Every structure is written in C-alpha cells, then in structure tokens.
Amino acid sequence: MSDSPVVPRPTFHFTPLHNWMNDPNGLVHDRGRWHLFYQFNPEGPEWGNMSWGHATSTDLQHWTEHPVALRFRDGEQIFSGSIVSTPAAGGTELTAYYTSAYANGRQAQSRATSRDGGFTWELDADNPVLDRGTSAFRDPKVIRYTDETGRLRWILLAVEAEDRQVHFYASDDLRSWEHVSAFGPLGPSGVVWECPDLVPLPLDDDPDDVRWTLILSTNPVGEEPDREGSSMSYVVGRFDGTRFTADSAELVRLDSGRDLYAGVTFDSAPQGDAIMVGWMSNWRYAEAFPSTPWKGAMSLPRQLALHTVRGRPRLVQRPPSFLLEQLTRAAQATVVVAEQPVDLSLSGHSVLDLRWDPDTTGAVSVRLRGDADACVDLEHSGRALRVTRRGPAAEAVHADFPSTSVAEVGTGGPVQLLLSLDGPLLEIFADHGEATVSNLVPLGLGPIVVTVGTERPGAVTYIAVDVASDESIPDSAATPLHAPQDHPATAL
Ligand code: FRU
C-alpha cells in the first residue's frame, strides 16, 4: 500500500487550483455574487508569501478562481481579514481590512477599497491604519451594529492573539476607529486566539431575543502544545455596541472534529443570514496532508442559528440549501439491518442522510471505506457520536492524524445524521446540525462502501445523492450490496 494514496479533489467545495490555502478572508455577498478571498501562497504548496486569493460563486457550490486580489510585498505579508459592502454611486464599494504582517514582526491592520466588485483594490495611503505597536494583533472582522435609534455603527474586532483577547473598535465611517472595549482571556491557556467573529442570532427564532455569539479559533502554542491541534469555539452573550458580555464563562467547541478552523461569516448575505465558511484543516498537520497540486480546502458554507439544546443556547449549523434541496428531490429507501450489517455504495462525492429510531435499533455503527488503506468509523450510542479515522493511510499523514472525535448528541426520539463526503472532506451534521464533526479523511478514491450495523434488528432509512452528478443514486445502486464474508466486526 502506497504511503500517499491519491487524494481526490473535492467537487462541491472550494479548493485552489494550485498551492497552499488556509483561512477564508473577506467573505462578502455583493452584486449577486458570493466572494471568497483566502490566505494563499501564490508561489508554492507550503505556508508563506501570504496573499489574498479570490474566488466567486453564484450558488455557493460552484466556484471560479480569479487572479490574486491582494499580493504580498517585500517586507509585508497580507494576513487574514474581512470585507464589508456599502452602497456607492453606481453600485457598491467594498472595504477590506486585513492584517499587514511586517517582516520586522509587527502586525497591524490595513485598509483597501474596491469599486469593481472585488477584482481590483486600492490600498490606503495611510496604511497601517490601526496599529497597537504589537506583534500578534490580527484578523480584523468588521461587522454592523444598529442601535435602538436605528443608527448603524461599524464594529471592528481583532485579536491580540497571545493575550487571548479580542479588542473592539467602533466607527461611523469605516475609516476612523475608536477603541471601545476588550474581551478575554477566557478558557484554556496554552493557545492563541485567532479569527474572531461576532454574530447576532435570534434564540429559538425569537426576533425579540437576539443573542450575540462570539466565534473564535484557537491554536495550541508553547513548549508542549496540545497534539489535537487547532479548533473552533464560541461563547454566547450580549453586545451593546461597545462591550461584549458572555452569558457563561465557558468556551464551547463549535465543531467536534479535527479539521475546521478560522471560520467566519459573510457580510451582506441575503435575508441577513449568517453563513459561515471555515478552512478544513488543522495547523498540527496541514502541510503534511498529501493533496496535490492543491493544499487546503474550504468547508461547506453553513447556515448558523441559535437553539436551546439540552437547556442551553447552542450554535446550530445547517448544511447549505443546495445540498438540502438535492436531498429533497431524491428517493428515500429503507433497509432492515439484522444480524448482518448492510453495505451501501456511494460515489466519493456524496451526501447521505441516515435516520433510525435508537429505541428499536440500539447503538448504530457506520463504517466508510474507499480504495485506500484507511477507514472512518462512526458509532452512535446513547448521547455520544464517536468518529474515528484510522488505518495505515491515516497514520502515514502524520503521527497525530489518526483520531477519535466525540460529539454530544440528542436524547430521545429518532436520530438523524447527514454525512457530506467530498473527496477527503467529511462533514457530519447530527440532529439537524445541533452537532457537527468535520474531518479530513484519506479514504482514497470512491466508490465508498458504507457499512451500517445495528445493535438490535431495526430499520435504517436513508437518502443518498451523488452531488458531483447532481443525481440521486439510481434505484439499482440503492439496493443494499451483499454483506461481504470478511465483514468488519460491528460488535457494539
Ligand atoms: C489563522 C492565522 C491567522 C493569520 C493567518 C496567517 O489560521 O494564523 O491568525 O492571520 O492564519 O496565514
């Protein structure tokens, strides 16, 4: 078995044609297009020469890559940041804030504007325009805040990464900023805070109870950094236009998998939706993941909501409507799983919706295998969903790559799991997005065999869609395959 199995390029997620990519930057919906800028190395497959790459989409599924938007210069890299769209004569103006990371170690915020919808940019002559004289001040996210009188103010959040603090600035004109407050530190030490976002969301869809969710990405640092690597968290609270106050002193994991980082939301999304995209990798082993000639992929765009789950406000992430619509159009099938597990076959670019009643089936296991010497095992039991990636092809990526991720899932009632698999990108949405688990999975090429086992005989209902071809699996393929003789044990 080769150490580096073929990593198929995702078809319904964004990947750059060539070279290194990390964080999404400057997510904005403008003039009918979704713009994705991103941390990009125009010159190679490793981190460096950081610039803003650029891609656009009209449906969040199909992306077109454009020339580099903001290019590194001698002595200055262009780190992460954000964009807002404002009305201007004859259309809109885009204002970008990004971190200038200077070769002398200083990090400060700079500004650029675009009048042609994000294709050409004019840098502010006064850059950097926000400078604290420090070396880990970065990742500006500009958001909108409308006060009780209806007045719009711009708020810029940026981290002092090593202090684990978010600094808040306010502005009326997107140009001059007043420092209004700071939040943090909170939660575990031994990490830097990166890529903050602050998102207003109605709790349980009640427009009179809007809560503000502070989203953070944290990356372990220090002498013995946590080998699990980087991850995202959030804290729910209130924001009065000046100060963020957390409802509880607890950072909650945003995604229970290993590979979701630097997620932020789009400015100006239609209907004010909060749509987040993250980078599907982990600083612990991002450079080691054997994809080529591209290195780095974005997550699915996820629609955020805030629901009371097990008595607490929890961020809910729903898959994008283009996926849900394909599922609605596809045929549903049911298999009864008894002593023998049942195999289904999927393309390597699929979405699979699985439902069962745990009162009947007991615990349920799902194994995914492609043509590489690796597999992913899901075990749903009681209140836990465990997702394990294992096997020689997983071990070959990096010593810390094999992993088991555990997500807390609902109690009582039927279970729903939605699996989105696009080449090496596996995103699991449990209980309609109340929990998510996002992982890189080196399964190799499809078809993917999905083996479903149950603790007790019971029905499992599923819908499978081959997203690459925009078609549901034809009836013949939806018929369960025979259980192979050397079936993996599913003892639960
Ligand atoms: C997060 C991050 C940001 C920084 C960028 C550099 O992944 O470290 O804090 O702006 O990546 O590429």
XYZ file of C-alpha atoms and ligand atoms in Angstrom, residues 20 22-23 25 39-40 47 50 77-81 99 107 138-140 159 161 192-195 217 219 261-262 279 283, ligand 1:
42
model
C -1.326 26.496 -0.340
C -5.630 28.490 4.745
C -8.226 30.833 6.288
C -10.969 36.035 4.272
C -4.993 33.090 2.707
C -2.969 31.944 -0.259
C 2.530 28.358 4.032
C 0.679 35.178 2.338
C 2.501 39.701 4.083
C -1.269 40.049 3.845
C -2.824 38.077 6.698
C -6.489 37.390 7.449
C -9.268 39.976 7.486
C -3.525 42.356 8.793
C 1.254 43.175 12.986
C -4.516 40.461 13.781
C -7.547 39.118 11.939
C -9.861 42.183 11.803
C -7.329 39.657 18.457
C -3.606 36.515 19.790
C -3.523 31.762 20.743
C -6.859 33.244 19.785
C -7.367 33.891 16.081
C -10.022 34.906 13.556
C -10.381 29.900 16.566
C -4.354 27.187 18.156
C -10.624 26.341 11.603
C -10.753 30.096 11.060
C -10.789 26.092 6.492
C -2.311 23.599 11.879
C -5.167 31.609 11.375
C -3.991 32.506 11.052
C -4.362 33.945 11.303
C -3.423 34.683 10.393
C -3.308 33.747 9.222
C -1.955 33.719 8.573
O -5.144 30.369 10.754
O -2.868 32.117 11.818
O -4.290 34.343 12.652
O -3.929 35.939 10.029
O -3.629 32.467 9.688
O -1.958 32.937 7.403
